[in-house]
Coordinates of N, CA and C and ligand atoms in Angstrom, one line a residue:
M1 N 81.3 26.5 136.7 CA 79.5 25.8 136.0 C 79.1 25.0 137.3
G2 N 80.6 23.9 138.5 CA 79.5 23.6 138.9 C 78.5 23.8 139.9
A3 N 80.2 24.9 140.8 CA 79.3 25.4 142.1 C 77.8 26.6 141.3
M4 N 77.5 27.1 140.2 CA 76.3 27.6 139.8 C 75.0 26.7 140.1
H5 N 75.2 25.1 139.4 CA 74.7 24.2 139.6 C 74.0 23.4 140.5
E6 N 75.5 23.4 141.5 CA 75.3 23.3 143.6 C 73.8 24.3 144.0
S7 N 74.8 25.6 143.8 CA 73.2 26.5 144.3 C 71.8 26.7 143.4
L8 N 71.9 26.4 142.3 CA 70.7 25.8 141.8 C 69.6 25.4 143.0
A9 N 70.4 24.0 142.7 CA 69.7 22.6 142.9 C 69.2 22.7 144.2
T10 N 69.6 24.0 145.4 CA 69.7 23.7 146.7 C 68.3 24.5 146.4
A11 N 68.5 26.0 145.9 CA 67.9 26.8 145.9 C 66.0 26.9 146.4
G12 N 65.5 25.9 145.9 CA 64.2 25.3 146.3 C 64.1 24.1 147.7
Q13 N 64.2 24.1 148.0 CA 65.0 23.9 149.4 C 65.1 24.4 150.8
I14 N 65.1 25.9 150.3 CA 65.3 26.8 151.7 C 63.8 27.1 152.5
D15 N 63.9 26.8 153.3 CA 62.3 27.0 153.5 C 62.3 28.5 155.0
G16 N 60.7 28.8 155.0 CA 60.7 29.6 156.3 C 60.6 30.8 154.9
D17 N 60.9 32.4 156.4 CA 60.9 33.4 155.8 C 62.4 34.2 154.3
T18 N 62.5 32.6 154.1 CA 63.9 33.6 152.8 C 63.4 32.5 151.2
A19 N 62.3 31.7 151.3 CA 61.6 30.6 150.5 C 61.3 31.7 149.0
A20 N 61.1 31.5 148.0 CA 61.0 31.8 146.2 C 60.0 31.6 146.4
S21 N 59.0 32.3 147.2 CA 58.0 31.2 146.5 C 57.3 32.4 145.1
R22 N 56.4 32.8 144.3 CA 56.1 33.0 143.1 C 55.8 34.4 143.9
D23 N 55.1 34.5 145.1 CA 54.8 36.4 145.5 C 55.6 36.9 146.0
A24 N 56.5 36.0 146.6 CA 57.4 36.9 147.3 C 58.4 37.8 146.2
F25 N 58.3 36.1 144.9 CA 59.3 36.4 144.2 C 58.9 38.1 143.5
I26 N 57.0 38.1 143.0 CA 57.2 39.8 143.2 C 56.8 41.1 143.8
G27 N 56.7 40.2 145.0 CA 57.2 40.4 145.7 C 58.8 42.0 145.6
N28 N 59.8 41.2 145.3 CA 61.0 41.7 145.5 C 60.3 42.4 144.4
M29 N 60.1 41.7 143.3 CA 60.4 42.6 141.7 C 60.1 44.1 141.8
R30 N 59.2 43.8 142.3 CA 58.9 45.5 143.0 C 59.3 46.4 143.9
C31 N 60.5 45.6 144.0 CA 61.0 47.1 144.5 C 62.6 47.3 143.9
V32 N 62.5 46.5 142.4 CA 62.8 46.6 141.5 C 63.0 48.0 141.1
A33 N 63.4 48.9 140.8 CA 63.3 50.3 139.4 C 63.6 49.5 138.4
N34 N 63.0 49.9 137.4 CA 63.3 49.3 135.6 C 63.1 50.5 134.9
A35 N 64.2 50.9 133.7 CA 63.6 51.3 133.3 C 62.4 51.3 132.1
V36 N 61.6 51.8 131.5 CA 60.3 51.1 130.8 C 60.5 51.6 129.3
S37 N 60.1 50.5 128.6 CA 60.4 50.9 127.1 C 59.3 50.3 126.1
V38 N 59.1 50.5 125.1 CA 58.2 50.0 124.3 C 58.9 48.5 123.2
V39 N 58.3 47.5 122.8 CA 59.0 46.7 122.2 C 58.2 46.7 121.1
T40 N 58.3 46.8 120.0 CA 58.0 46.8 118.3 C 58.3 46.3 117.6
T41 N 57.5 46.3 116.2 CA 57.8 45.6 115.9 C 57.0 45.4 114.4
D42 N 57.5 45.2 113.0 CA 56.4 45.3 111.8 C 57.1 44.8 110.8
G43 N 55.8 44.0 110.1 CA 57.0 43.0 108.7 C 55.9 42.0 108.3
A44 N 55.8 41.0 108.0 CA 55.2 40.3 107.1 C 53.9 39.9 108.0
A45 N 54.0 39.7 109.2 CA 53.2 39.6 110.2 C 52.4 40.2 110.5
G46 N 53.0 40.9 110.5 CA 51.3 42.6 111.1 C 52.4 43.9 111.9
R47 N 52.3 44.3 112.8 CA 52.9 46.1 112.8 C 52.0 45.8 115.0
H48 N 52.9 45.9 115.6 CA 52.5 45.8 117.4 C 53.6 46.3 117.9
G49 N 53.1 46.6 119.0 CA 54.1 46.9 120.5 C 53.6 46.8 121.3
A50 N 54.4 46.3 122.9 CA 54.2 46.4 124.1 C 55.3 46.5 125.0
T51 N 54.4 47.4 126.2 CA 55.3 47.8 126.9 C 56.1 47.0 128.1
V52 N 57.5 46.7 128.1 CA 58.1 45.7 128.5 C 59.2 46.4 129.5
S53 N 59.8 45.6 130.9 CA 60.6 46.7 131.5 C 61.6 45.3 131.6
A54 N 61.5 44.5 131.0 CA 62.5 43.0 131.0 C 63.4 43.2 129.6
F55 N 64.0 44.4 129.7 CA 65.1 45.0 128.5 C 66.5 45.0 129.1
C56 N 67.0 44.4 128.3 CA 68.9 44.8 128.5 C 69.9 44.6 127.7
S57 N 70.9 45.6 127.9 CA 71.8 45.0 127.0 C 72.6 43.9 127.7
V58 N 73.4 42.8 126.0 CA 73.8 42.0 126.5 C 75.5 42.1 125.9
S59 N 75.8 42.8 124.8 CA 77.1 42.4 124.6 C 77.1 44.1 123.8
A60 N 78.4 44.7 123.7 CA 79.0 45.2 122.7 C 79.6 44.7 121.2
D61 N 80.3 43.7 121.3 CA 80.9 43.5 119.9 C 80.0 42.2 120.1
P62 N 79.3 42.4 118.9 CA 78.4 42.8 118.2 C 77.5 43.8 119.3
P63 N 76.7 44.8 118.7 CA 75.8 45.6 119.5 C 74.9 44.3 119.7
T64 N 74.4 44.5 121.5 CA 73.3 43.3 121.3 C 72.5 43.3 122.5
V65 N 70.9 43.3 122.4 CA 70.1 43.3 123.7 C 69.3 42.2 123.8
L66 N 68.8 41.9 125.0 CA 67.7 41.0 125.3 C 66.3 41.9 125.4
V67 N 65.1 41.3 125.4 CA 63.8 41.5 126.0 C 63.4 40.0 126.8
C68 N 62.7 39.7 127.6 CA 61.6 38.5 127.8 C 60.4 38.8 127.8
L69 N 59.8 38.2 126.7 CA 58.1 38.7 126.2 C 57.4 37.2 126.6
K70 N 56.6 37.6 127.3 CA 55.3 36.5 127.6 C 55.1 35.5 126.1
T71 N 55.3 34.5 126.3 CA 55.6 33.5 125.1 C 54.6 33.6 124.3
D72 N 52.9 33.1 125.0 CA 52.0 32.9 124.7 C 51.5 34.6 124.5
S73 N 52.3 35.4 124.1 CA 51.6 37.2 123.7 C 51.4 36.6 122.7
R74 N 50.6 38.1 122.1 CA 50.9 38.6 120.8 C 51.9 39.4 119.9
I75 N 52.4 40.2 121.1 CA 54.3 40.8 120.7 C 55.2 39.7 120.5
A76 N 54.9 38.9 121.8 CA 56.0 37.1 121.0 C 55.6 36.6 119.6
R77 N 54.5 36.6 119.5 CA 54.4 35.8 118.0 C 54.8 37.1 117.4
L78 N 54.6 38.1 117.1 CA 54.8 38.8 116.0 C 56.4 38.9 115.8
V79 N 56.8 39.6 116.7 CA 58.7 39.7 117.6 C 59.1 38.6 116.1
K80 N 59.1 37.2 116.7 CA 59.6 35.9 116.4 C 58.6 35.6 114.9
A81 N 57.9 36.0 114.1 CA 57.4 35.5 113.0 C 57.7 36.8 112.0
N82 N 58.2 38.4 112.5 CA 58.6 38.8 111.7 C 60.3 38.7 112.1
G83 N 61.2 39.0 112.9 CA 62.2 38.1 113.1 C 63.5 39.6 113.1
V84 N 62.3 40.7 113.9 CA 63.0 42.0 113.8 C 62.7 42.9 114.6
L85 N 62.8 43.8 115.3 CA 62.3 44.2 116.5 C 63.1 45.8 116.6
A86 N 62.4 46.2 117.5 CA 62.7 47.8 117.3 C 62.0 48.3 119.6
L87 N 63.4 48.0 120.5 CA 63.5 48.6 120.9 C 63.6 50.4 122.5
N88 N 62.0 50.4 122.7 CA 62.1 52.2 122.8 C 62.0 52.5 124.4
V89 N 63.0 53.0 124.9 CA 63.5 53.5 125.9 C 62.3 54.7 126.2
L90 N 61.6 55.1 126.7 CA 60.6 56.0 127.6 C 61.0 56.9 127.9
G91 N 60.8 58.0 127.9 CA 61.2 59.1 129.3 C 60.1 59.7 129.9
A92 N 61.1 60.4 130.4 CA 60.0 60.7 132.0 C 58.4 61.4 131.7
D93 N 58.4 62.1 130.1 CA 57.3 63.1 130.0 C 55.8 61.9 129.4
Q94 N 56.7 60.2 128.7 CA 55.8 59.4 128.0 C 55.1 58.4 129.0
S95 N 54.7 58.1 129.8 CA 54.0 57.1 130.5 C 53.0 57.5 130.2
P96 N 51.8 58.3 129.4 CA 51.3 57.8 128.4 C 51.3 56.8 127.5
L97 N 52.4 57.0 126.6 CA 52.7 56.1 126.1 C 52.7 54.2 126.5
A98 N 53.4 54.2 127.5 CA 53.8 53.1 128.5 C 52.2 52.1 128.9
V99 N 51.3 53.4 128.9 CA 49.9 53.4 129.5 C 49.5 52.1 128.2
R100 N 49.4 52.9 127.1 CA 49.1 52.7 125.6 C 49.1 51.0 125.3
F101 N 51.0 50.8 124.9 CA 51.2 49.7 125.0 C 51.0 48.3 125.7
A102 N 51.1 48.8 126.7 CA 50.5 48.0 127.8 C 49.2 47.1 127.7
G103 N 48.3 47.8 127.0 CA 47.0 47.6 126.6 C 46.0 48.0 127.5
G104 N 46.2 49.5 128.0 CA 45.7 50.1 128.2 C 44.3 50.6 128.0
E105 N 44.6 50.8 126.4 CA 43.4 51.6 125.8 C 42.9 50.8 124.9
D106 N 43.4 49.7 124.5 CA 43.1 47.8 123.7 C 41.5 47.6 123.8
A107 N 40.4 48.2 125.4 CA 39.0 48.2 124.6 C 38.2 49.3 124.0
S108 N 39.1 51.1 124.1 CA 38.5 51.9 123.7 C 39.0 52.0 122.2
L109 N 40.3 51.5 122.0 CA 40.5 51.2 120.3 C 40.6 50.6 119.7
T110 N 40.0 49.2 120.2 CA 39.4 48.1 119.4 C 37.6 49.0 119.1
A111 N 36.8 50.0 120.1 CA 35.6 50.2 119.8 C 36.0 51.5 118.1
V112 N 36.7 52.1 118.6 CA 37.4 52.9 117.6 C 37.2 52.4 116.6
Q113 N 38.3 51.7 116.5 CA 38.3 50.6 115.0 C 37.7 49.7 114.1
G114 N 36.4 50.4 115.1 CA 35.3 48.8 114.7 C 35.6 47.7 114.8
R115 N 37.1 47.5 116.0 CA 37.7 45.4 115.5 C 36.5 44.4 116.1
S116 N 36.0 43.5 115.7 CA 35.5 42.6 116.5 C 35.8 41.4 117.1
D117 N 37.8 41.3 116.9 CA 38.0 40.0 117.0 C 39.1 40.8 118.2
G118 N 39.0 42.2 119.0 CA 40.0 42.7 119.7 C 41.1 42.8 119.7
V119 N 41.4 42.9 118.3 CA 42.9 43.1 118.2 C 42.9 44.2 117.6
C120 N 43.3 45.8 118.6 CA 43.7 46.6 117.6 C 44.7 47.6 117.3
D121 N 45.3 48.1 117.0 CA 46.5 49.1 115.9 C 46.6 50.3 117.5
R122 N 47.6 50.0 118.3 CA 48.5 50.6 119.4 C 48.8 52.0 118.9
F123 N 48.8 51.9 117.5 CA 49.9 53.3 117.1 C 49.0 53.9 116.4
V124 N 48.3 54.8 116.4 CA 46.9 55.0 116.2 C 47.1 56.3 116.9
G125 N 47.4 57.5 116.0 CA 48.0 58.6 116.5 C 49.4 59.0 117.4
V126 N 50.4 57.7 117.6 CA 51.1 58.2 118.1 C 52.6 58.7 117.1
A127 N 53.3 59.0 117.2 CA 54.9 59.8 116.3 C 56.1 59.0 116.3
L128 N 56.1 58.6 114.9 CA 56.8 57.4 115.0 C 58.3 58.4 114.0
D129 N 59.1 57.5 114.5 CA 61.1 58.1 113.6 C 60.8 57.6 112.7
A130 N 60.4 59.0 110.8 CA 61.0 57.9 109.7 C 62.2 57.2 109.0
R131 N 62.9 58.0 109.9 CA 64.3 57.4 109.4 C 64.2 55.3 109.5
F132 N 63.4 55.1 110.8 CA 64.2 53.6 110.6 C 62.8 53.1 109.4
S133 N 63.1 51.4 109.8 CA 62.4 50.6 109.0 C 61.6 49.4 110.0
Q134 N 62.0 50.2 111.8 CA 61.2 49.4 112.9 C 60.1 51.0 113.5
P135 N 59.5 50.5 114.2 CA 58.5 51.5 114.6 C 59.8 52.4 115.8
V136 N 60.2 53.0 115.1 CA 60.4 53.8 116.5 C 59.8 55.3 117.2
L137 N 59.7 55.3 118.1 CA 58.7 56.0 118.6 C 59.2 57.6 119.4
T138 N 58.9 58.3 118.3 CA 59.2 59.1 118.5 C 60.1 60.5 119.8
G139 N 61.5 60.7 120.5 CA 61.2 61.3 121.6 C 62.0 59.6 122.9
A140 N 61.6 59.1 121.8 CA 62.4 57.6 122.3 C 64.2 57.0 122.0
I141 N 64.9 56.8 123.4 CA 66.1 56.2 123.3 C 65.8 54.7 122.1
G142 N 66.3 54.7 120.9 CA 66.1 53.4 120.1 C 67.1 52.6 119.7
F143 N 66.6 51.1 119.9 CA 67.2 50.1 119.3 C 66.6 49.3 119.0
C144 N 67.5 49.4 117.1 CA 66.3 48.7 115.8 C 67.2 47.5 116.2
G145 N 67.0 46.2 115.9 CA 67.8 44.8 115.4 C 67.3 43.7 114.6
V146 N 68.0 43.0 114.9 CA 67.3 41.6 114.2 C 67.7 40.2 114.9
V147 N 66.6 39.6 115.3 CA 66.2 39.0 116.4 C 67.6 37.7 116.1
R148 N 68.4 37.4 116.8 CA 69.9 36.5 116.6 C 68.6 34.5 117.0
Q149 N 68.6 34.8 118.4 CA 68.2 34.0 119.1 C 67.2 34.4 120.0
M150 N 66.1 32.9 120.5 CA 64.7 32.8 120.7 C 64.8 31.7 122.0
H151 N 65.1 32.5 123.8 CA 65.0 31.1 123.9 C 63.6 31.0 125.0
D152 N 63.3 29.7 125.2 CA 62.0 29.4 126.2 C 62.5 29.6 127.5
A153 N 61.7 30.0 128.6 CA 62.4 30.3 129.7 C 61.2 30.7 130.8
G154 N 60.6 29.6 131.7 CA 59.5 29.2 132.0 C 58.4 29.8 130.9
S155 N 57.7 31.0 131.6 CA 56.6 31.6 131.5 C 56.9 32.7 130.0
H156 N 58.1 33.0 129.7 CA 58.1 33.6 128.6 C 59.4 33.3 128.1
T157 N 59.9 34.5 127.0 CA 60.7 33.8 126.0 C 61.8 35.1 125.9
V158 N 63.0 34.4 126.0 CA 64.1 35.5 126.0 C 64.7 35.9 124.5
C159 N 64.3 37.2 124.1 CA 64.7 37.3 123.1 C 65.9 38.3 122.4
I160 N 66.9 37.6 121.7 CA 68.7 38.1 121.5 C 68.4 38.8 120.3
A161 N 69.1 40.7 119.9 CA 68.6 40.9 119.0 C 70.0 41.8 119.0
E162 N 70.3 41.2 117.5 CA 71.6 42.2 117.6 C 71.3 43.9 116.2
V163 N 71.6 44.8 117.4 CA 71.2 45.9 116.6 C 71.7 46.6 115.7
E164 N 71.1 47.2 115.1 CA 72.0 47.8 113.6 C 71.4 49.4 113.3
A165 N 70.7 49.8 114.4 CA 70.2 51.4 113.6 C 69.8 51.7 115.4
L166 N 70.2 53.0 115.5 CA 70.6 54.0 117.0 C 69.5 54.9 116.9
A167 N 68.4 55.1 117.6 CA 68.1 57.1 117.6 C 68.3 57.8 119.3
Q168 N 68.9 58.5 119.1 CA 69.0 59.3 119.9 C 68.5 59.7 120.6
S169 N 68.8 59.8 122.2 CA 66.7 61.1 123.0 C 68.0 61.6 124.2
D170 N 67.6 62.9 124.9 CA 68.4 63.0 125.7 C 67.1 63.4 126.9
A171 N 66.7 63.3 126.9 CA 65.0 63.0 128.0 C 65.6 61.5 128.9
Q172 N 65.3 62.6 129.6 CA 64.5 61.8 131.2 C 64.7 60.7 130.5
P173 N 64.8 59.4 131.7 CA 64.3 57.9 132.1 C 63.0 58.2 132.5
L174 N 62.1 57.3 131.8 CA 60.6 57.3 133.0 C 61.0 55.1 133.6
V175 N 61.2 55.7 134.7 CA 61.2 54.4 135.6 C 59.8 53.4 135.8
Y176 N 60.0 52.6 136.3 CA 58.4 51.3 137.1 C 59.5 51.6 138.0
H177 N 59.0 51.9 139.3 CA 58.6 50.7 140.5 C 57.8 51.2 141.8
D178 N 57.6 50.3 142.7 CA 56.6 50.0 143.3 C 54.9 49.9 142.5
G179 N 55.0 49.4 141.5 CA 53.7 49.1 140.6 C 53.3 50.5 140.1
G180 N 54.2 51.9 139.5 CA 53.7 53.1 139.7 C 54.7 53.7 138.2
Y181 N 54.8 54.5 137.8 CA 56.1 55.6 136.6 C 56.5 56.6 137.4
Q182 N 57.1 56.5 137.6 CA 57.9 57.5 138.9 C 59.5 58.2 137.5
R183 N 60.1 59.4 137.9 CA 61.1 60.1 137.4 C 62.6 60.4 138.5
I184 N 63.8 59.8 137.7 CA 64.8 60.0 139.0 C 64.6 61.4 139.1
T185 N 65.8 61.2 140.6 CA 66.7 62.9 141.5 C 67.3 62.3 141.0
P186 N 68.2 63.0 140.9 CA 69.7 63.1 141.4 C 69.7 62.9 142.9
V187 N 70.9 61.9 143.4 CA 71.5 61.8 144.9 C 72.2 63.1 145.2
A188 N 72.3 63.7 146.4 CA 72.8 64.8 147.0 C 74.6 63.8 147.0
Q189 N 75.6 64.5 146.4 CA 76.8 64.2 146.1 C 77.4 64.5 147.3
E190 N 78.1 63.0 148.5 CA 78.3 63.8 150.3 C 80.1 65.0 149.6
P191 N 80.4 65.5 150.2 CA 81.6 66.1 150.0 C 82.9 65.1 150.3
Q192 N 83.6 65.1 148.9 CA 84.9 64.1 149.2 C 85.9 64.3 149.9
H193 N 86.1 63.5 150.9 CA 87.5 63.7 152.1 C 88.5 62.7 151.8
G194 N 89.3 63.4 152.7 CA 90.9 62.6 151.8 C 91.8 63.4 150.7
Ligands
LIG201 C1 55.5 48.3 133.2 C2 55.3 47.4 132.7 C3 56.0 46.2 132.2 C4 56.2 45.1 131.6 N1 56.6 44.7 131.4 C5 57.2 43.3 130.4 C6 58.1 42.6 130.0 O1 58.8 42.8 130.2 N2 57.5 41.9 129.7 C7 56.2 41.3 129.0 O2 55.4 40.7 128.8 N3 54.7 42.2 129.4 C8 55.4 42.9 130.1 N4 54.6 43.6 130.4 C9 53.0 43.1 130.0 C10 53.0 44.3 128.6 O3 52.9 45.1 128.5 C11 51.5 43.5 128.0 O4 51.0 42.1 128.6 C12 51.0 43.9 127.0 O5 49.9 43.9 126.3 C13 51.3 43.0 125.8 O6 50.8 42.6 124.9 P1 49.7 41.4 123.7 O7 49.3 41.2 124.6 O8 49.2 42.7 122.8 O9 51.3 41.4 123.3 C14 53.9 45.2 131.4 C15 53.7 45.4 131.3 C16 54.0 46.9 132.2 C17 52.4 48.2 132.7

């Protein structure tokens, strides 16, 4: 613990090329490949969904995942209020859903839905798996859970959820890298020696 605190304390004192400015941090994150997921929630506070890359496994005992949501976003407010969520890991052919749930169609959906408050339903025309109480997108790998903890960290809130139901998919994953959606390709295996 002591060593970790020491390195955190010195992190802000590094100068030059290695300084962790906001822009340099974002530049590094562009180089990191992430799976693309849609976090959804439905309950008394309403239904909503948003595209996320900040999702990962926490524990298998009990099955637990985390997702980082911008604290002042609608999705963070509704996940907190409903206390339940589903993480939908998208397949390589589902980039239109990533665009939709990142707000890319909000203007046209709001106009079609006749909303004057700018709050639209992103689920219109989206196929859902009816076996689940939370919105699981058909064709995605789904993790439905109950929110157990929420921690503020900078601009975002870390939501930790215990997983209670799973949806399977054998689709190849959709990946976000260098500001765009990508597919994975296998690495050629070198022959084993010795
Ligand atoms: C590829 C990609 C990854 C994203 N990852 C996150 C994320 O991890 N957390 C987050 O809060 N927003 C993330 N966003 C932004 C949200 O999808 C976007 O702000 C969305 O409109 C939030 O919806 P809301 O404002 O209605 O709640 C991501 C967007 C894209 C395109």
